Amino acid sequence: MIECAAGRGIRGDRYLDFKDDYKGQITFFSLEVFDELCRALQIQDCSPALARRNVMTRGVDLNEFIGQEFEVQNVRFFGIEECRPCYWMDRAIAPGAHEFLKGRGGLRAKILCDGNLRSTAQLPRMKADEDLVASPFAREREG
């Protein structure tokens, strides 16, 4: 379970209360993008946790949530910007990961109300034909 604190971040995460109005109080990442990355770089047995994102999603274009308010399991968020990958991705995942993830590194969001995300949550539908599921991925971000 991920415990979200409005305007503060995730309890237990090193970025909780990081700074006022922090843009990355919670981050979302697409497992489809991670799967594409693994295929493109021909890597196996790599964990999505290496992407350093808090919530993993399936069936959603996270960039569509930039500038939008959305709700997951009664917790409201506001999508701020793409969670741009850094050079560290080449070291943690594989050479080429940083470049591959540009433009699809995930979503940085602000938490608008307190609440908990359980192991499976539905994201709002942006398009009628998408099947949107978010799965919190427990881990602590590293520096």
mmCIF file of C-alpha atoms in Angstrom:
data_model
loop_
_atom_site.group_PDB
_atom_site.id
_atom_site.type_symbol
_atom_site.label_atom_id
_atom_site.label_comp_id
_atom_site.label_asym_id
_atom_site.label_seq_id
_atom_site.Cartn_x
_atom_site.Cartn_y
_atom_site.Cartn_z
ATOM 1 C CA MET A 1 0.000 0.000 0.000
ATOM 2 C CA ILE A 2 1.134 3.542 -0.777
ATOM 3 C CA GLU A 3 0.119 6.146 1.808
ATOM 4 C CA CYS A 4 -0.342 9.512 0.077
ATOM 5 C CA ALA A 5 -0.105 12.752 2.073
ATOM 6 C CA ALA A 6 -1.647 15.812 0.390
ATOM 7 C CA GLY A 7 0.948 18.375 -0.653
ATOM 8 C CA ARG A 8 3.700 16.391 1.037
ATOM 9 C CA GLY A 9 4.380 13.143 -0.834
ATOM 10 C CA ILE A 10 4.403 9.460 0.101
ATOM 11 C CA ARG A 11 4.910 8.382 3.695
ATOM 12 C CA GLY A 12 8.176 6.465 3.924
ATOM 13 C CA ASP A 13 9.603 7.974 0.713
ATOM 14 C CA ARG A 14 12.730 10.092 1.028
ATOM 15 C CA TYR A 15 10.971 12.896 -0.873
ATOM 16 C CA LEU A 16 8.218 13.281 1.761
ATOM 17 C CA ASP A 17 8.248 16.995 2.685
ATOM 18 C CA PHE A 18 11.220 17.465 0.311
ATOM 19 C CA LYS A 19 10.277 21.085 -0.392
ATOM 20 C CA ASP A 20 7.180 23.248 -0.642
ATOM 21 C CA ASP A 21 5.062 22.661 -3.735
ATOM 22 C CA TYR A 22 7.356 19.857 -4.955
ATOM 23 C CA LYS A 23 6.373 18.681 -8.461
ATOM 24 C CA GLY A 24 7.230 15.026 -7.900
ATOM 25 C CA GLN A 25 5.271 14.161 -4.771
ATOM 26 C CA ILE A 26 4.349 10.925 -6.547
ATOM 27 C CA THR A 27 5.497 9.446 -9.847
ATOM 28 C CA PHE A 28 3.767 7.088 -12.276
ATOM 29 C CA PHE A 29 5.411 4.854 -14.900
ATOM 30 C CA SER A 30 4.023 2.651 -17.676
ATOM 31 C CA LEU A 31 4.845 -1.037 -17.564
ATOM 32 C CA GLU A 32 4.256 -1.181 -21.336
ATOM 33 C CA VAL A 33 7.049 1.360 -21.796
ATOM 34 C CA PHE A 34 9.258 -0.693 -19.496
ATOM 35 C CA ASP A 35 8.509 -3.841 -21.528
ATOM 36 C CA GLU A 36 9.336 -1.970 -24.771
ATOM 37 C CA LEU A 37 12.585 -0.755 -23.220
ATOM 38 C CA CYS A 38 13.596 -4.297 -22.263
ATOM 39 C CA ARG A 39 12.829 -5.586 -25.761
ATOM 40 C CA ALA A 40 14.634 -2.695 -27.484
ATOM 41 C CA LEU A 41 17.762 -3.071 -25.358
ATOM 42 C CA GLN A 42 17.502 -6.874 -25.271
ATOM 43 C CA ILE A 43 17.596 -7.084 -21.494
ATOM 44 C CA GLN A 44 16.011 -9.734 -19.284
ATOM 45 C CA ASP A 45 15.438 -10.129 -15.571
ATOM 46 C CA CYS A 46 15.337 -6.380 -15.014
ATOM 47 C CA SER A 47 13.000 -4.952 -12.388
ATOM 48 C CA PRO A 48 10.714 -1.976 -13.091
ATOM 49 C CA ALA A 49 11.806 -0.682 -9.667
ATOM 50 C CA LEU A 50 15.028 0.448 -11.354
ATOM 51 C CA ALA A 51 13.018 3.191 -13.074
ATOM 52 C CA ARG A 52 12.574 4.756 -9.611
ATOM 53 C CA ARG A 53 8.868 5.484 -9.944
ATOM 54 C CA ASN A 54 6.226 5.022 -7.243
ATOM 55 C CA VAL A 55 3.244 3.661 -9.183
ATOM 56 C CA MET A 56 3.311 1.353 -12.178
ATOM 57 C CA THR A 57 0.475 1.571 -14.722
ATOM 58 C CA ARG A 58 -0.879 -0.475 -17.609
ATOM 59 C CA GLY A 59 -2.991 0.716 -20.515
ATOM 60 C CA VAL A 60 -2.631 4.457 -20.077
ATOM 61 C CA ASP A 61 -0.737 7.211 -21.860
ATOM 62 C CA LEU A 62 0.600 9.053 -18.821
ATOM 63 C CA ASN A 63 1.496 12.143 -20.848
ATOM 64 C CA GLU A 64 -2.268 12.713 -21.307
ATOM 65 C CA PHE A 65 -2.484 13.497 -17.579
ATOM 66 C CA ILE A 66 -0.058 16.446 -17.773
ATOM 67 C CA GLY A 67 -2.015 19.511 -16.687
ATOM 68 C CA GLN A 68 -4.988 17.355 -15.614
ATOM 69 C CA GLU A 69 -6.543 16.483 -12.285
ATOM 70 C CA PHE A 70 -7.316 12.772 -11.888
ATOM 71 C CA GLU A 71 -8.378 10.367 -9.170
ATOM 72 C CA VAL A 72 -7.215 6.877 -8.220
ATOM 73 C CA GLN A 73 -9.008 5.008 -5.407
ATOM 74 C CA ASN A 74 -10.430 8.246 -3.979
ATOM 75 C CA VAL A 75 -7.014 9.946 -3.950
ATOM 76 C CA ARG A 76 -6.829 13.037 -6.172
ATOM 77 C CA PHE A 77 -3.695 14.008 -8.097
ATOM 78 C CA PHE A 78 -2.627 16.725 -10.500
ATOM 79 C CA GLY A 79 -0.293 15.712 -13.341
ATOM 80 C CA ILE A 80 2.575 18.210 -13.513
ATOM 81 C CA GLU A 81 5.079 17.078 -16.119
ATOM 82 C CA GLU A 82 6.928 14.186 -17.647
ATOM 83 C CA CYS A 83 9.222 12.462 -15.209
ATOM 84 C CA ARG A 84 12.293 12.927 -17.362
ATOM 85 C CA PRO A 85 14.820 10.111 -17.235
ATOM 86 C CA CYS A 86 18.351 10.856 -16.123
ATOM 87 C CA TYR A 87 21.728 9.485 -17.168
ATOM 88 C CA TRP A 88 21.537 7.107 -14.186
ATOM 89 C CA MET A 89 19.114 4.945 -16.187
ATOM 90 C CA ASP A 90 21.999 3.864 -18.437
ATOM 91 C CA ARG A 91 23.864 2.561 -15.418
ATOM 92 C CA ALA A 92 20.933 1.080 -13.483
ATOM 93 C CA ILE A 93 19.090 -0.533 -16.393
ATOM 94 C CA ALA A 94 21.373 -0.690 -19.448
ATOM 95 C CA PRO A 95 23.250 1.639 -21.797
ATOM 96 C CA GLY A 96 20.705 3.364 -24.035
ATOM 97 C CA ALA A 97 17.893 3.424 -21.431
ATOM 98 C CA HIS A 98 18.226 7.176 -20.838
ATOM 99 C CA GLU A 99 17.781 7.989 -24.527
ATOM 100 C CA PHE A 100 14.994 5.420 -25.009
ATOM 101 C CA LEU A 101 12.932 6.855 -22.140
ATOM 102 C CA LYS A 102 13.015 10.471 -23.293
ATOM 103 C CA GLY A 103 9.410 11.572 -23.791
ATOM 104 C CA ARG A 104 8.018 8.514 -21.993
ATOM 105 C CA GLY A 105 9.730 8.522 -18.613
ATOM 106 C CA GLY A 106 6.490 8.656 -16.666
ATOM 107 C CA LEU A 107 4.466 11.318 -14.897
ATOM 108 C CA ARG A 108 5.307 13.572 -11.967
ATOM 109 C CA ALA A 109 2.246 14.578 -9.975
ATOM 110 C CA LYS A 110 1.132 16.445 -6.902
ATOM 111 C CA ILE A 111 -1.035 14.727 -4.311
ATOM 112 C CA LEU A 112 -4.196 16.758 -3.719
ATOM 113 C CA CYS A 113 -5.763 14.781 -0.856
ATOM 114 C CA ASP A 114 -4.710 12.190 1.703
ATOM 115 C CA GLY A 115 -5.425 8.543 1.005
ATOM 116 C CA ASN A 116 -4.056 5.093 0.313
ATOM 117 C CA LEU A 117 -3.421 3.275 -2.946
ATOM 118 C CA ARG A 118 -3.831 -0.471 -2.761
ATOM 119 C CA SER A 119 -2.209 -3.062 -5.012
ATOM 120 C CA THR A 120 -4.566 -2.461 -7.929
ATOM 121 C CA ALA A 121 -6.274 0.823 -8.760
ATOM 122 C CA GLN A 122 -8.268 2.105 -11.721
ATOM 123 C CA LEU A 123 -7.141 5.332 -13.378
ATOM 124 C CA PRO A 124 -9.793 7.525 -14.981
ATOM 125 C CA ARG A 125 -10.475 6.827 -18.627
ATOM 126 C CA MET A 126 -9.042 9.407 -20.979
ATOM 127 C CA LYS A 127 -10.266 7.428 -24.008
ATOM 128 C CA ALA A 128 -13.247 5.114 -23.966
ATOM 129 C CA ASP A 129 -11.397 2.100 -25.394
ATOM 130 C CA GLU A 130 -8.471 1.961 -22.928
ATOM 131 C CA ASP A 131 -8.145 -0.460 -20.034
ATOM 132 C CA LEU A 132 -6.378 1.553 -17.363
ATOM 133 C CA VAL A 133 -4.872 -0.100 -14.310
ATOM 134 C CA ALA A 134 -2.311 1.238 -11.871
ATOM 135 C CA SER A 135 -0.344 -1.007 -9.552
ATOM 136 C CA PRO A 136 1.586 0.627 -6.724
ATOM 137 C CA PHE A 137 5.141 -0.642 -6.797
ATOM 138 C CA ALA A 138 6.611 -0.536 -3.292
ATOM 139 C CA ARG A 139 10.120 0.827 -3.168
ATOM 140 C CA GLU A 140 12.078 3.760 -1.853
ATOM 141 C CA ARG A 141 13.745 6.162 -4.249
ATOM 142 C CA GLU A 142 17.516 6.285 -4.126
ATOM 143 C CA GLY A 143 19.710 9.340 -4.699
#
